[in-house]
Amino acid sequence: MTKNLYLGVMSGTSLDGVDLCVMDFAKNPPKLTACGFTPMPEDLRTDLSRLLKSGETSLQKLGEIDHRLGLLYAESINRFLAEHQLSANDIQAIGCHGQTVWHSPNGKFPFTMQIGDMNLVAAHTGITTIADFRRKDMAVGGQGAPLVPAFHEGIFASPERLTVVLNIGGISNISVLAPQQPTIGYDVSVGNALMDSWIELHQAKRYDKNAEWATTGMLIPELLDCLLDEPFFKLPAPKSTGRELFNLEWLAKKSANLTAYRPEDVQRTLAEFTAQSVVNELKSLESKKQCLLLACGGGARNPLLMQRFTVLLPNWTVATTSEYGLDIDYVEAAAFAWLAYQRVHNLTSNLPSVTGAKEPVSLGVIYPK
């Protein structure tokens, strides 16, 4: 049987590791055929976390992290291929997102920065690698994010319903797939970033597994109100954000009384903040047609978040992408496999209705094997 395999590689704002998946584009719709995960080495995660929090480093340190990430991606890919009995010759191209260390689309000189030396990836894997997907969109006037709604449109859209795909990584972003309307997509709020940072600060854990800690806490209404009073939520789409806004320093500025609260109560409130800030946006999109919310990303494994979405959205069917054919943990990696496929065939891959770009273009820089 003919195969047309592309490998998608994604490391997101949660800094937990590298997601990898193989998509077969000989299928219609494309089919996920293999997936895997490589944890982020602790020393690299520490250096990246420090860089993301401060936004400052030396050129020497930045160059070293860029190199280390390139090696991590390459080693992860080679190990993944061996585990799945695949060779470099089986893969048409790699689509690698790289690691976002800063995203600033609205300044006098708009830019976005994803690092990870893709020359190393191409050289060490022997596979043509495509990366740097966001800057071409910004060059034609777009925000450079989000890039996955075009992929979501091809996989999940239906003429019978309003479908919103909600990716809950470090940040929460949505793709709005409405019948007979242009697809739109944008960042709506924080996702797991604040909850992850808070539990790491207080319990030295990477994340709150199954919301076990949050569910021991009580909601703090006055803190929730302060958090929801964030100017970002009033901005019109298209818009994008990241850890440069939603971080522990932002949380401390929002409330001078954080130390007066029990840490588990703050965790519960941060979960509610993620849920309510997302729901507030979704309610503004409600349609007379059937409304379907498909969650993916790490946050879709948080039972507290999913329960709150169900309660707060009584007019919606709340589900995960896994229930509709695409594993929640690999939707973004699959999207970058698709972006690589589009680039190899010089097909457009941004949606001006999503990013605000002046024109559709084919995204990504090709690093030959």
Short mmCIF file of N, CA, C and O in Angstrom, two decimals, residues 76-167:
data_model
loop_
_atom_site.label_atom_id
_atom_site.label_comp_id
_atom_site.label_asym_id
_atom_site.label_seq_id
_atom_site.Cartn_x
_atom_site.Cartn_y
_atom_site.Cartn_z
N SER A 76 15.71 12.45 19.62
CA SER A 76 14.34 11.97 19.85
C SER A 76 13.77 11.35 18.59
O SER A 76 13.11 10.30 18.64
N ILE A 77 14.01 11.98 17.45
CA ILE A 77 13.50 11.47 16.17
C ILE A 77 14.13 10.13 15.84
O ILE A 77 13.44 9.17 15.47
N ASN A 78 15.45 10.03 15.97
CA ASN A 78 16.13 8.78 15.62
C ASN A 78 15.67 7.62 16.51
O ASN A 78 15.46 6.50 16.03
N ARG A 79 15.51 7.90 17.80
CA ARG A 79 15.05 6.86 18.72
C ARG A 79 13.61 6.46 18.39
O ARG A 79 13.24 5.28 18.39
N PHE A 80 12.78 7.45 18.10
CA PHE A 80 11.38 7.21 17.75
C PHE A 80 11.26 6.35 16.50
O PHE A 80 10.48 5.38 16.45
N LEU A 81 12.04 6.67 15.47
CA LEU A 81 11.99 5.89 14.22
C LEU A 81 12.42 4.45 14.47
O LEU A 81 11.79 3.51 13.94
N ALA A 82 13.46 4.27 15.28
CA ALA A 82 13.92 2.91 15.56
C ALA A 82 12.85 2.13 16.31
O ALA A 82 12.61 0.94 16.02
N GLU A 83 12.18 2.77 17.27
CA GLU A 83 11.15 2.09 18.05
C GLU A 83 9.98 1.65 17.19
O GLU A 83 9.31 0.65 17.48
N HIS A 84 9.72 2.39 16.11
CA HIS A 84 8.57 2.08 15.25
C HIS A 84 8.99 1.41 13.93
O HIS A 84 8.19 1.36 12.99
N GLN A 85 10.21 0.89 13.90
CA GLN A 85 10.71 0.16 12.72
C GLN A 85 10.58 0.98 11.45
O GLN A 85 10.17 0.49 10.39
N LEU A 86 10.94 2.25 11.56
CA LEU A 86 10.93 3.14 10.40
C LEU A 86 12.36 3.60 10.13
O LEU A 86 13.18 3.72 11.04
N SER A 87 12.65 3.89 8.87
CA SER A 87 13.97 4.43 8.51
C SER A 87 13.82 5.85 8.01
O SER A 87 12.69 6.31 7.72
N ALA A 88 14.93 6.55 7.90
CA ALA A 88 14.90 7.91 7.39
C ALA A 88 14.29 7.97 6.00
O ALA A 88 13.60 8.92 5.64
N ASN A 89 14.51 6.92 5.20
CA ASN A 89 13.99 6.90 3.83
C ASN A 89 12.47 6.78 3.79
O ASN A 89 11.85 7.06 2.76
N ASP A 90 11.86 6.34 4.89
CA ASP A 90 10.40 6.23 4.93
C ASP A 90 9.71 7.59 5.09
O ASP A 90 8.52 7.72 4.82
N ILE A 91 10.45 8.59 5.57
CA ILE A 91 9.86 9.88 5.93
C ILE A 91 10.18 10.91 4.84
O ILE A 91 11.35 11.14 4.51
N GLN A 92 9.15 11.52 4.31
CA GLN A 92 9.34 12.54 3.27
C GLN A 92 9.99 13.80 3.84
O GLN A 92 10.87 14.39 3.20
N ALA A 93 9.55 14.23 5.01
CA ALA A 93 10.11 15.43 5.64
C ALA A 93 9.66 15.48 7.10
O ALA A 93 8.66 14.88 7.49
N ILE A 94 10.43 16.19 7.88
CA ILE A 94 10.10 16.50 9.28
C ILE A 94 9.56 17.91 9.34
O ILE A 94 10.12 18.84 8.74
N GLY A 95 8.47 18.11 10.07
CA GLY A 95 7.99 19.45 10.40
C GLY A 95 8.21 19.67 11.88
O GLY A 95 7.57 19.02 12.71
N CYS A 96 9.14 20.55 12.23
CA CYS A 96 9.50 20.76 13.64
C CYS A 96 9.21 22.21 14.04
O CYS A 96 9.72 23.15 13.43
N HIS A 97 8.41 22.35 15.08
CA HIS A 97 8.01 23.67 15.54
C HIS A 97 9.15 24.45 16.15
O HIS A 97 9.21 25.67 16.06
N GLY A 98 10.12 23.76 16.78
CA GLY A 98 11.12 24.45 17.57
C GLY A 98 10.51 24.88 18.90
O GLY A 98 9.34 24.63 19.19
N GLN A 99 11.33 25.52 19.73
CA GLN A 99 10.87 25.95 21.05
C GLN A 99 10.69 27.45 21.08
O GLN A 99 11.64 28.21 20.88
N THR A 100 9.47 27.89 21.29
CA THR A 100 9.22 29.33 21.39
C THR A 100 9.84 29.88 22.67
O THR A 100 9.56 29.39 23.76
N VAL A 101 10.69 30.89 22.52
CA VAL A 101 11.25 31.55 23.70
C VAL A 101 10.74 32.98 23.84
O VAL A 101 10.87 33.58 24.91
N TRP A 102 10.16 33.52 22.79
CA TRP A 102 9.54 34.84 22.90
C TRP A 102 8.60 35.05 21.72
O TRP A 102 8.89 34.58 20.62
N HIS A 103 7.48 35.69 21.98
CA HIS A 103 6.51 35.97 20.92
C HIS A 103 5.98 37.37 21.15
O HIS A 103 5.32 37.64 22.16
N SER A 104 6.30 38.29 20.23
CA SER A 104 5.94 39.70 20.40
C SER A 104 5.41 40.25 19.08
O SER A 104 6.11 40.95 18.34
N PRO A 105 4.14 39.96 18.77
CA PRO A 105 3.60 40.33 17.46
C PRO A 105 3.10 41.76 17.35
O PRO A 105 2.76 42.20 16.25
N ASN A 106 3.03 42.48 18.47
CA ASN A 106 2.33 43.77 18.45
C ASN A 106 3.24 44.98 18.68
O ASN A 106 2.75 46.10 18.78
N GLY A 107 4.55 44.78 18.79
CA GLY A 107 5.44 45.90 19.03
C GLY A 107 5.76 46.68 17.77
O GLY A 107 5.25 46.39 16.68
N LYS A 108 6.63 47.68 17.92
CA LYS A 108 7.05 48.47 16.76
C LYS A 108 7.75 47.59 15.74
O LYS A 108 7.62 47.79 14.52
N PHE A 109 8.50 46.62 16.24
CA PHE A 109 9.20 45.67 15.37
C PHE A 109 8.73 44.27 15.74
O PHE A 109 9.37 43.57 16.54
N PRO A 110 7.62 43.83 15.17
CA PRO A 110 7.04 42.53 15.55
C PRO A 110 8.00 41.38 15.25
O PRO A 110 8.66 41.35 14.21
N PHE A 111 8.06 40.43 16.18
CA PHE A 111 8.89 39.26 15.93
C PHE A 111 8.41 38.08 16.78
O PHE A 111 7.66 38.24 17.75
N THR A 112 8.84 36.91 16.36
CA THR A 112 8.64 35.70 17.14
C THR A 112 9.93 34.91 17.05
O THR A 112 10.62 34.95 16.04
N MET A 113 10.27 34.19 18.13
CA MET A 113 11.54 33.46 18.15
C MET A 113 11.33 32.04 18.61
O MET A 113 10.94 31.79 19.74
N GLN A 114 11.60 31.10 17.68
CA GLN A 114 11.63 29.68 18.01
C GLN A 114 13.07 29.20 17.80
O GLN A 114 13.65 29.48 16.75
N ILE A 115 13.62 28.52 18.80
CA ILE A 115 15.00 28.07 18.69
C ILE A 115 15.08 26.55 18.64
O ILE A 115 14.10 25.85 18.89
N GLY A 116 16.26 26.06 18.33
CA GLY A 116 16.50 24.64 18.07
C GLY A 116 17.14 24.56 16.69
O GLY A 116 16.48 24.85 15.68
N ASP A 117 18.43 24.24 16.61
CA ASP A 117 19.16 24.29 15.34
C ASP A 117 18.69 23.18 14.41
O ASP A 117 19.00 22.00 14.60
N MET A 118 17.94 23.57 13.38
CA MET A 118 17.37 22.59 12.46
C MET A 118 18.40 22.06 11.46
O MET A 118 18.19 21.01 10.84
N ASN A 119 19.53 22.74 11.32
CA ASN A 119 20.62 22.17 10.54
C ASN A 119 21.10 20.88 11.20
O ASN A 119 21.40 19.88 10.53
N LEU A 120 21.18 20.88 12.53
CA LEU A 120 21.56 19.68 13.25
C LEU A 120 20.54 18.56 13.07
O LEU A 120 20.89 17.40 12.92
N VAL A 121 19.25 18.93 13.12
CA VAL A 121 18.20 17.94 12.96
C VAL A 121 18.31 17.26 11.60
O VAL A 121 18.31 16.02 11.49
N ALA A 122 18.44 18.06 10.53
CA ALA A 122 18.55 17.49 9.18
C ALA A 122 19.82 16.65 9.03
O ALA A 122 19.79 15.56 8.45
N ALA A 123 20.93 17.14 9.59
CA ALA A 123 22.20 16.44 9.45
C ALA A 123 22.22 15.13 10.23
O ALA A 123 22.75 14.12 9.76
N HIS A 124 21.66 15.13 11.44
CA HIS A 124 21.75 13.95 12.31
C HIS A 124 20.69 12.90 11.99
O HIS A 124 20.84 11.75 12.36
N THR A 125 19.61 13.31 11.33
CA THR A 125 18.56 12.34 10.99
C THR A 125 18.63 11.88 9.54
O THR A 125 18.11 10.81 9.20
N GLY A 126 19.25 12.69 8.68
CA GLY A 126 19.26 12.38 7.25
C GLY A 126 17.90 12.59 6.60
O GLY A 126 17.60 11.99 5.57
N ILE A 127 17.09 13.48 7.19
CA ILE A 127 15.75 13.76 6.67
C ILE A 127 15.59 15.26 6.46
O ILE A 127 15.95 16.05 7.35
N THR A 128 15.07 15.65 5.32
CA THR A 128 14.76 17.07 5.09
C THR A 128 13.86 17.58 6.21
O THR A 128 12.86 16.95 6.56
N THR A 129 14.25 18.72 6.78
CA THR A 129 13.55 19.27 7.94
C THR A 129 12.99 20.65 7.61
O THR A 129 13.67 21.45 6.97
N ILE A 130 11.78 20.88 8.03
CA ILE A 130 11.12 22.17 7.78
C ILE A 130 10.75 22.79 9.12
O ILE A 130 10.19 22.11 10.00
N ALA A 131 11.09 24.06 9.29
CA ALA A 131 10.88 24.74 10.57
C ALA A 131 10.67 26.23 10.32
O ALA A 131 10.48 26.66 9.18
N ASP A 132 10.70 27.01 11.41
CA ASP A 132 10.52 28.47 11.32
C ASP A 132 9.24 28.81 10.57
O ASP A 132 9.23 29.57 9.60
N PHE A 133 8.13 28.24 11.03
CA PHE A 133 6.85 28.38 10.33
C PHE A 133 6.19 29.74 10.56
O PHE A 133 5.36 30.16 9.76
N ARG A 134 6.50 30.40 11.64
CA ARG A 134 5.70 31.56 12.03
C ARG A 134 6.12 32.87 11.37
O ARG A 134 5.31 33.76 11.15
N ARG A 135 7.40 33.01 11.07
CA ARG A 135 7.87 34.34 10.67
C ARG A 135 7.41 34.76 9.27
O ARG A 135 7.27 35.96 9.01
N LYS A 136 7.16 33.81 8.37
CA LYS A 136 6.66 34.20 7.04
C LYS A 136 5.27 34.82 7.17
O LYS A 136 4.95 35.81 6.51
N ASP A 137 4.45 34.25 8.05
CA ASP A 137 3.13 34.82 8.28
C ASP A 137 3.25 36.23 8.83
O ASP A 137 2.52 37.15 8.41
N MET A 138 4.19 36.44 9.76
CA MET A 138 4.39 37.78 10.31
C MET A 138 4.94 38.74 9.26
O MET A 138 4.62 39.94 9.26
N ALA A 139 5.73 38.22 8.34
CA ALA A 139 6.28 39.07 7.27
C ALA A 139 5.20 39.63 6.36
O ALA A 139 5.39 40.69 5.74
N VAL A 140 4.07 38.93 6.27
CA VAL A 140 2.96 39.44 5.45
C VAL A 140 1.83 39.98 6.35
O VAL A 140 0.67 39.95 5.98
N GLY A 141 2.23 40.45 7.54
CA GLY A 141 1.30 41.20 8.37
C GLY A 141 0.51 40.42 9.38
O GLY A 141 -0.39 40.96 10.03
N GLY A 142 0.81 39.11 9.54
CA GLY A 142 0.05 38.29 10.48
C GLY A 142 0.66 38.26 11.87
O GLY A 142 1.75 38.78 12.10
N GLN A 143 -0.06 37.61 12.78
CA GLN A 143 0.42 37.45 14.15
C GLN A 143 1.40 36.29 14.29
O GLN A 143 2.02 36.12 15.33
N GLY A 144 1.49 35.44 13.27
CA GLY A 144 2.36 34.28 13.35
C GLY A 144 1.78 33.15 14.18
O GLY A 144 2.42 32.12 14.39
N ALA A 145 0.58 33.34 14.66
CA ALA A 145 -0.08 32.33 15.51
C ALA A 145 -1.57 32.63 15.54
O ALA A 145 -1.98 33.78 15.37
N PRO A 146 -2.38 31.60 15.80
CA PRO A 146 -2.01 30.19 15.80
C PRO A 146 -1.96 29.65 14.37
O PRO A 146 -2.60 30.19 13.48
N LEU A 147 -1.23 28.56 14.20
CA LEU A 147 -1.04 27.98 12.87
C LEU A 147 -1.85 26.71 12.63
O LEU A 147 -1.95 26.25 11.50
N VAL A 148 -2.40 26.13 13.69
CA VAL A 148 -3.05 24.83 13.52
C VAL A 148 -4.51 24.88 13.05
O VAL A 148 -5.05 23.84 12.65
N PRO A 149 -5.22 26.03 13.08
CA PRO A 149 -6.63 26.01 12.68
C PRO A 149 -6.88 25.48 11.27
O PRO A 149 -7.91 24.84 11.02
N ALA A 150 -5.97 25.74 10.33
CA ALA A 150 -6.17 25.22 8.97
C ALA A 150 -6.18 23.69 8.98
O ALA A 150 -6.97 23.05 8.27
N PHE A 151 -5.32 23.10 9.78
CA PHE A 151 -5.30 21.64 9.95
C PHE A 151 -6.59 21.16 10.63
O PHE A 151 -7.21 20.19 10.19
N HIS A 152 -7.00 21.84 11.69
CA HIS A 152 -8.25 21.49 12.36
C HIS A 152 -9.42 21.52 11.40
O HIS A 152 -10.31 20.66 11.44
N GLU A 153 -9.44 22.52 10.54
CA GLU A 153 -10.53 22.67 9.58
C GLU A 153 -10.65 21.43 8.71
O GLU A 153 -11.75 20.91 8.48
N GLY A 154 -9.51 20.93 8.25
CA GLY A 154 -9.54 19.77 7.37
C GLY A 154 -9.94 18.49 8.06
O GLY A 154 -10.47 17.57 7.43
N ILE A 155 -9.71 18.41 9.38
CA ILE A 155 -9.97 17.18 10.11
C ILE A 155 -11.33 17.15 10.80
O ILE A 155 -12.03 16.13 10.80
N PHE A 156 -11.75 18.29 11.37
CA PHE A 156 -12.89 18.28 12.29
C PHE A 156 -14.13 19.07 11.83
O PHE A 156 -15.19 18.95 12.45
N ALA A 157 -14.00 19.90 10.80
CA ALA A 157 -15.13 20.76 10.43
C ALA A 157 -16.32 19.94 9.92
O ALA A 157 -16.15 18.90 9.28
N SER A 158 -17.53 20.42 10.20
CA SER A 158 -18.76 19.80 9.72
C SER A 158 -19.76 20.89 9.36
O SER A 158 -19.90 21.88 10.09
N PRO A 159 -20.48 20.73 8.24
CA PRO A 159 -21.49 21.72 7.86
C PRO A 159 -22.70 21.71 8.78
O PRO A 159 -23.55 22.61 8.70
N GLU A 160 -22.80 20.71 9.63
CA GLU A 160 -23.99 20.55 10.48
C GLU A 160 -23.85 21.21 11.85
O GLU A 160 -24.81 21.23 12.61
N ARG A 161 -22.66 21.72 12.19
CA ARG A 161 -22.47 22.19 13.56
C ARG A 161 -21.38 23.25 13.62
O ARG A 161 -20.55 23.38 12.71
N LEU A 162 -21.40 24.00 14.72
CA LEU A 162 -20.26 24.83 15.11
C LEU A 162 -19.31 23.95 15.90
O LEU A 162 -19.69 23.36 16.91
N THR A 163 -18.08 23.83 15.44
CA THR A 163 -17.06 23.06 16.15
C THR A 163 -15.95 23.99 16.59
O THR A 163 -15.43 24.77 15.79
N VAL A 164 -15.62 23.94 17.86
CA VAL A 164 -14.48 24.69 18.39
C VAL A 164 -13.47 23.68 18.93
O VAL A 164 -13.80 22.86 19.79
N VAL A 165 -12.26 23.73 18.39
CA VAL A 165 -11.17 22.89 18.89
C VAL A 165 -10.38 23.73 19.88
O VAL A 165 -9.86 24.79 19.54
N LEU A 166 -10.32 23.26 21.11
CA LEU A 166 -9.63 23.97 22.20
C LEU A 166 -8.37 23.20 22.56
O LEU A 166 -8.44 22.09 23.07
N ASN A 167 -7.22 23.80 22.27
CA ASN A 167 -5.96 23.20 22.67
C ASN A 167 -5.51 23.83 23.98
O ASN A 167 -5.30 25.04 24.06
#
